[in-house]
PDB file of C-alpha atoms in Angstrom:
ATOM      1  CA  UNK A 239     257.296-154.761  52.506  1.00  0.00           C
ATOM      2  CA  UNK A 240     255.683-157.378  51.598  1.00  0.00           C
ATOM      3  CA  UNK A 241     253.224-155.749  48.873  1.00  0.00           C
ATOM      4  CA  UNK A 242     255.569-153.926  47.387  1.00  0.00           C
ATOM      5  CA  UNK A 243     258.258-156.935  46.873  1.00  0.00           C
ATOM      6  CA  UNK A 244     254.690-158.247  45.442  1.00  0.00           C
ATOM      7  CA  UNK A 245     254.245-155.140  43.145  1.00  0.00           C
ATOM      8  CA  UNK A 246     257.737-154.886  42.253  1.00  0.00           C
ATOM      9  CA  UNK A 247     257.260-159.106  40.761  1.00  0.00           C
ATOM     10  CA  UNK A 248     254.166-158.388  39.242  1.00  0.00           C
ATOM     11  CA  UNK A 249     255.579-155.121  37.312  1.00  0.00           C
ATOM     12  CA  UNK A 250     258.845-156.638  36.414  1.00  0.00           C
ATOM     13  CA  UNK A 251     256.934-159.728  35.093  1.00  0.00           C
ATOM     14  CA  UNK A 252     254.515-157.556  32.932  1.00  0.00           C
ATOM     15  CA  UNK A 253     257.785-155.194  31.541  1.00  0.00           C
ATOM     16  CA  UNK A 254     259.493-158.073  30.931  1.00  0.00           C
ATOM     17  CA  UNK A 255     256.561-159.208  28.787  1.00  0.00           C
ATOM     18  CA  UNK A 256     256.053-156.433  26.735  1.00  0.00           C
ATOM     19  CA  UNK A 257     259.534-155.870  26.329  1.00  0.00           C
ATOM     20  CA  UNK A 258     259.692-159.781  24.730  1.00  0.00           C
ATOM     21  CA  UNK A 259     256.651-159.190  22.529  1.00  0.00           C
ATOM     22  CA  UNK A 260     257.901-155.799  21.285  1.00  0.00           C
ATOM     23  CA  UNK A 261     261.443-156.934  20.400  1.00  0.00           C
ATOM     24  CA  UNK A 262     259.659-160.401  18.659  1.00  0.00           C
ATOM     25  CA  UNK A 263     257.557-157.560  16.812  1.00  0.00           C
ATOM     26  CA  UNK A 264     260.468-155.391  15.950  1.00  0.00           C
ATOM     27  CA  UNK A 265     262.474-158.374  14.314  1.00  0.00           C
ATOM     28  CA  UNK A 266     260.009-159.735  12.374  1.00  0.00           C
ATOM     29  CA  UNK A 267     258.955-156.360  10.490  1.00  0.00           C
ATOM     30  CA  UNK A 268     262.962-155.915   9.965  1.00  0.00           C
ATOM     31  CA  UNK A 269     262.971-159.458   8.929  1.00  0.00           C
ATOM     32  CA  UNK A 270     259.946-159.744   6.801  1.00  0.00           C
ATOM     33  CA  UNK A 271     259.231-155.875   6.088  1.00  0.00           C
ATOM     34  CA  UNK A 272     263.355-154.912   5.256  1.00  0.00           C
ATOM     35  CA  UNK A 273     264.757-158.124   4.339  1.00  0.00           C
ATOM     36  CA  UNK A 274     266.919-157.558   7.894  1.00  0.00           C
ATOM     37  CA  UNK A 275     267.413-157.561  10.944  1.00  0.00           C
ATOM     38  CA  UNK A 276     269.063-157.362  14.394  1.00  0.00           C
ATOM     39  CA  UNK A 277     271.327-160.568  15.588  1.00  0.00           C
ATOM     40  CA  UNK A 278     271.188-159.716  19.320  1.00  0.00           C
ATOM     41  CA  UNK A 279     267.067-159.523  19.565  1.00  0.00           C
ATOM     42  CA  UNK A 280     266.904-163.561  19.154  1.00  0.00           C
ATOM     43  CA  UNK A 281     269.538-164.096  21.874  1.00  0.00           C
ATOM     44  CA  UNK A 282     267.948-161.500  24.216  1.00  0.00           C
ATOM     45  CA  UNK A 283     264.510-162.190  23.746  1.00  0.00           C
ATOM     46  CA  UNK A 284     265.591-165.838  24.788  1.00  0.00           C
ATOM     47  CA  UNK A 285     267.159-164.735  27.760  1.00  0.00           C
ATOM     48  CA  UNK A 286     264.046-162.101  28.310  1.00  0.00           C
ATOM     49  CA  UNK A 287     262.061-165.560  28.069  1.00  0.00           C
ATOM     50  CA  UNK A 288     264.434-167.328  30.561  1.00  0.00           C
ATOM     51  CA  UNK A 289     263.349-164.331  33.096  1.00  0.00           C
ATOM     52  CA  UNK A 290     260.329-164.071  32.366  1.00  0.00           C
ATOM     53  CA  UNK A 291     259.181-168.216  32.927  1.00  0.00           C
ATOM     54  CA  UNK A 292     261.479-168.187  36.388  1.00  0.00           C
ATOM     55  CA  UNK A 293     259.901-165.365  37.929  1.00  0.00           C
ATOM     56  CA  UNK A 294     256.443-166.207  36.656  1.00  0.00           C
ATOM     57  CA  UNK A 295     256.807-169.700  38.515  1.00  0.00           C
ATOM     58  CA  UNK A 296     258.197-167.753  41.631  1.00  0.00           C
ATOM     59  CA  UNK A 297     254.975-165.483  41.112  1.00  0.00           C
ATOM     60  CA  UNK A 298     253.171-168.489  40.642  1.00  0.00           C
ATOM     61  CA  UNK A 299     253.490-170.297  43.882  1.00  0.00           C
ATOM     62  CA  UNK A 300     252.874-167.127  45.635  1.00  0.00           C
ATOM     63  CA  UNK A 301     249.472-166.193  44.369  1.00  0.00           C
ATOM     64  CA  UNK A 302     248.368-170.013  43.310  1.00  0.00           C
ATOM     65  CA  UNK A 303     247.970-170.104  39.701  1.00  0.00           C
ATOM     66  CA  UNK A 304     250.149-173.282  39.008  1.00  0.00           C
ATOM     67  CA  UNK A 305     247.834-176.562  38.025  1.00  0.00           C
ATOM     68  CA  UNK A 306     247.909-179.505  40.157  1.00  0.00           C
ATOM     69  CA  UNK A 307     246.832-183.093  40.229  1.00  0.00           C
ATOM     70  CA  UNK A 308     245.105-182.938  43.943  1.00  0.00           C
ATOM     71  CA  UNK A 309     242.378-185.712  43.391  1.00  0.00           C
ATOM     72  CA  UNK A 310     244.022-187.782  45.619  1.00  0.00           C
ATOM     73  CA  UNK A 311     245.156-185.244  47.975  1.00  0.00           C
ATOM     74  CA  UNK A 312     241.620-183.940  48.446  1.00  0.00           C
ATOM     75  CA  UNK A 313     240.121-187.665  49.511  1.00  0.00           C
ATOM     76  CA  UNK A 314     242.487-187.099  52.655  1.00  0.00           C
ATOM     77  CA  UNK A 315     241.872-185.819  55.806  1.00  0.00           C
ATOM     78  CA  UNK A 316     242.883-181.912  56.414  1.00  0.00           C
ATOM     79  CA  UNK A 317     245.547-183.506  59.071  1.00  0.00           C
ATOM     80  CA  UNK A 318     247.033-186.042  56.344  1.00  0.00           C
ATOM     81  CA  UNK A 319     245.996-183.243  53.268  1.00  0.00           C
ATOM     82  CA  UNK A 320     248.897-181.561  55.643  1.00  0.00           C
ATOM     83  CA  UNK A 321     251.384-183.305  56.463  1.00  0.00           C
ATOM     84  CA  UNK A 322     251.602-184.706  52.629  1.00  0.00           C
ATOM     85  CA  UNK A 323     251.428-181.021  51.338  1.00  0.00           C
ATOM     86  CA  UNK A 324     254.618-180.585  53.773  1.00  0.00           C
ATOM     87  CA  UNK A 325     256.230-183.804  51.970  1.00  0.00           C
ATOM     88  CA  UNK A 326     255.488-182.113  48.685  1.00  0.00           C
ATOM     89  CA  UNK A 327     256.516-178.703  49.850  1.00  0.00           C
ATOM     90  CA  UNK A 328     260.186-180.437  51.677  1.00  0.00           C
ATOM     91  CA  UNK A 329     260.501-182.092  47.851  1.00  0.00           C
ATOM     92  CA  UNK A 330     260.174-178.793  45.721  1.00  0.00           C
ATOM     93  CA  UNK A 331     262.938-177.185  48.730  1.00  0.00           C
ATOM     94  CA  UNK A 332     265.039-179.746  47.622  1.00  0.00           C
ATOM     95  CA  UNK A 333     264.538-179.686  44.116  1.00  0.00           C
ATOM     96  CA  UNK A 334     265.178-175.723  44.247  1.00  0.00           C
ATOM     97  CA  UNK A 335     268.120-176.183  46.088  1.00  0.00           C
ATOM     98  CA  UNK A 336     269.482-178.571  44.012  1.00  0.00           C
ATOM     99  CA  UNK A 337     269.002-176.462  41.160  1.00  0.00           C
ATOM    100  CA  UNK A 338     270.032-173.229  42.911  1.00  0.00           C
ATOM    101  CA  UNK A 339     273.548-174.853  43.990  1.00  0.00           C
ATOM    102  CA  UNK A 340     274.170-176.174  40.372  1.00  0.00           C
ATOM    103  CA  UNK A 341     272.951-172.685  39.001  1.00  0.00           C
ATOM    104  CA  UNK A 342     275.654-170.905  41.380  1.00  0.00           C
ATOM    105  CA  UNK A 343     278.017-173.233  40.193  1.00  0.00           C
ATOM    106  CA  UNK A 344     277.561-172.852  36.663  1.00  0.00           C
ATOM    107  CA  UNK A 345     277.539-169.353  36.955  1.00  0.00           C
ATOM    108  CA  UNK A 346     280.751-169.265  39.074  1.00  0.00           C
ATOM    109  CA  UNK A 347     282.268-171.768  36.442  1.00  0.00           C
ATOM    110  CA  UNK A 348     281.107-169.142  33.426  1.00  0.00           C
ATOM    111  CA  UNK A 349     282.732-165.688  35.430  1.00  0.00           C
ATOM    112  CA  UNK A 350     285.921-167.836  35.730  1.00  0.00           C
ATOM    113  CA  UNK A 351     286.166-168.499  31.742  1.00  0.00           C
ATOM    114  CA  UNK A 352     284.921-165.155  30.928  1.00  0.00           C
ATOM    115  CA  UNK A 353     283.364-166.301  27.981  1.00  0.00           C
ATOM    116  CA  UNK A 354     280.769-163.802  26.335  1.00  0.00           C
ATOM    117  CA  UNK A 355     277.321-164.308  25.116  1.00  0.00           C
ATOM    118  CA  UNK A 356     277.210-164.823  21.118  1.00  0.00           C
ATOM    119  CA  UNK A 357     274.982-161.962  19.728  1.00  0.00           C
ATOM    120  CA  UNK A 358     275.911-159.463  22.539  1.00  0.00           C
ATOM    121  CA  UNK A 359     278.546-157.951  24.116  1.00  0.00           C
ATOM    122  CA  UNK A 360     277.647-158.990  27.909  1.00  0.00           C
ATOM    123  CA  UNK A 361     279.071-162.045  29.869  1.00  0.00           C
ATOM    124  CA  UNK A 362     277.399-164.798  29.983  1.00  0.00           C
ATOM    125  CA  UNK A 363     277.610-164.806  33.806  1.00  0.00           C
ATOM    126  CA  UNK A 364     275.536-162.090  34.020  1.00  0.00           C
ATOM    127  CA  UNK A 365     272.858-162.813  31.130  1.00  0.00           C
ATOM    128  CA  UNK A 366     272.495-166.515  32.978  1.00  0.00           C
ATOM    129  CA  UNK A 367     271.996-164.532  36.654  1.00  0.00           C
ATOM    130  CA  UNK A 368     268.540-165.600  36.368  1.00  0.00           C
ATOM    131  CA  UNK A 369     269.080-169.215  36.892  1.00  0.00           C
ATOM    132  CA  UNK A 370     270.399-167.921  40.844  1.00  0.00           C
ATOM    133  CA  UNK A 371     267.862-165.708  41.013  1.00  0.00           C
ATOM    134  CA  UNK A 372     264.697-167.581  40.147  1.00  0.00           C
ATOM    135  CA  UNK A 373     265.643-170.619  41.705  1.00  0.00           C
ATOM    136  CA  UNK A 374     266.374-168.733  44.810  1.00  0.00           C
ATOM    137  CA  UNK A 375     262.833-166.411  44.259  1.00  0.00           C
ATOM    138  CA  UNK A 376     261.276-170.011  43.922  1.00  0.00           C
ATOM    139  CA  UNK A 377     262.878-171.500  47.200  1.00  0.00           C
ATOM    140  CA  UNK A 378     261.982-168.227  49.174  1.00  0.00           C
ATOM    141  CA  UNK A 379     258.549-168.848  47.967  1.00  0.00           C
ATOM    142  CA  UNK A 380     258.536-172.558  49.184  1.00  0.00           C
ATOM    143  CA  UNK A 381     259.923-171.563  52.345  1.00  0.00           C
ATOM    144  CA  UNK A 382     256.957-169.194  53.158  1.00  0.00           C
ATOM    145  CA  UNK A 383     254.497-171.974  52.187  1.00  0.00           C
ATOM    146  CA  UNK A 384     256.176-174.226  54.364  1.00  0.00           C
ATOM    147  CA  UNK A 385     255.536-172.085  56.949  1.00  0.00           C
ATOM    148  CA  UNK A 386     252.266-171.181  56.482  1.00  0.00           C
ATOM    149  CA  UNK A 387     251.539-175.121  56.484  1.00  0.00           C
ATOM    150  CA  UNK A 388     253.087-175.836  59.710  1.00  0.00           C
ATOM    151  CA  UNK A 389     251.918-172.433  61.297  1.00  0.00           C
ATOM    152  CA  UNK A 390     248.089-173.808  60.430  1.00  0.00           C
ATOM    153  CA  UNK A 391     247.423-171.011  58.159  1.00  0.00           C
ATOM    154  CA  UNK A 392     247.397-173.067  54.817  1.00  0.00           C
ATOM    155  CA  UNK A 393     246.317-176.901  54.214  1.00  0.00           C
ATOM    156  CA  UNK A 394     248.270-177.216  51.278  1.00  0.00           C
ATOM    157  CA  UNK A 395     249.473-175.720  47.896  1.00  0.00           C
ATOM    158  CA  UNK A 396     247.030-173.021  46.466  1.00  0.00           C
ATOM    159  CA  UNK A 397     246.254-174.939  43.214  1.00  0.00           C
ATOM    160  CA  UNK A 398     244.556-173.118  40.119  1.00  0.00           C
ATOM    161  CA  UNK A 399     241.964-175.623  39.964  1.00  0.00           C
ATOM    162  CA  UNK A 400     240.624-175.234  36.300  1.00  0.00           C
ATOM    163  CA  UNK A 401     237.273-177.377  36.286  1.00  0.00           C
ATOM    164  CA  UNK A 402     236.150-175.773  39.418  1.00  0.00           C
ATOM    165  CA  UNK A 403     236.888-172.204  37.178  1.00  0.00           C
ATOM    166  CA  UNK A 404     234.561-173.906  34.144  1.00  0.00           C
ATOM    167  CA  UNK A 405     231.580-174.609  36.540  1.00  0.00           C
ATOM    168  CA  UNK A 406     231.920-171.068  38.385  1.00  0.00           C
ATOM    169  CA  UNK A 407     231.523-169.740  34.817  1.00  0.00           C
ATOM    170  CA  UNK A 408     229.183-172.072  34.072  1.00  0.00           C
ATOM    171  CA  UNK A 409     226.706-171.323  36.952  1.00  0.00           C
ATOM    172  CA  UNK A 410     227.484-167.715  36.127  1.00  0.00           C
ATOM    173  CA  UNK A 411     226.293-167.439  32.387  1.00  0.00           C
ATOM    174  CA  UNK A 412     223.510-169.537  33.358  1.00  0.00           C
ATOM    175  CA  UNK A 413     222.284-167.121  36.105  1.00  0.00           C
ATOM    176  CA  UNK A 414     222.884-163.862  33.645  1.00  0.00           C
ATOM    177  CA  UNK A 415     221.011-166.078  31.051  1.00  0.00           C
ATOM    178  CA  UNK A 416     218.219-166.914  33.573  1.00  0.00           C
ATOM    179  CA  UNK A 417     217.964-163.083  34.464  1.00  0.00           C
ATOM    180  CA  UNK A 418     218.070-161.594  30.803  1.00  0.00           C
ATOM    181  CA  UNK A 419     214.520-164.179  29.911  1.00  0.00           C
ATOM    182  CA  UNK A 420     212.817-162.536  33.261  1.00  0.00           C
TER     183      UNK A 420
END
């Protein structure tokens, strides 16, 4: 269940990003090629975007590709790298549940009104969704770290850690380099 819930956020992240890049592509040739254009592609690429960045950070924390500052955090002990990565972890709950709470309320505040999007014919309600949604994907994600941390499996966030890429590469052009003048 767990790969395809994977799957299913990795494919819905890449449609959602060709499905932004086409629509940017279609408006500007109307705009720029036929002197016109479509109102509604602005407002739903926007929301497309809004998707797009929530799930992407949900994604994100589950495979490790958000940047950190862990200088600090890797001078400490694996027992105190812990319990500080279960701090940080308890914080980002928190902040996600803040967020998802004031999201829900929003959301409740806009079905109540009934007001409509601007460009399209949708409620606003339902084009903001994602704000429940990704904050919710987000705090799911969080959860599962948490208890990965306190189960023993994991020390701490799985950081994209970009100067350790740049040396990897580094050692690795300079090994195909070393091979090619043998």
């Amino acid at each position: 269940m767990r790969q395809f819930v994977g799957r299913l956020e990795e494919g819905l992240i890449s449609l959602l990003l060709v499905m932004m890049t086409l629509m940017v592509f279609v408006e500007v040739v109307m705009r720029f090629g036929f002197n016109s254009g479509f109102l509604w592609i602005q407002e739903l690429t926007l929301l497309i975007s809004g998707w797009f960045v929530l799930i992407g950070a949900s994604y994100g924390v589950r495979v490790g590709a958000h940047i950190g500052v862990d200088a600090l955090v890797k001078l400490l002990k694996p027992q105190h790298h812990r319990i500080v990565s279960i701090i940080a972890v308890l914080l980002c709950l928190f902040y996600c549940g803040l967020l998802f709470v004031g999201s829900w309320e929003y959301l409740a505040k806009m079905f109540k009104i009934g007001i409509e999007m601007d460009d399209m014919t949708m409620p606003k309600w339902a084009a903001h969704s994602i704000l429940v949604i990704g904050f919710g994907l987000l705090f799911l994600r969080f959860t599962e770290l948490l208890w990965k941390i306190i189960k023993g499996d994991e020390i701490g966030f799985h950081l994209a850690d970009e100067a350790q890429s740049v040396l990897d590469d580094l050692k690795a052009s300079q090994a195909d380099e070393t091979e090619r003048t043998q």
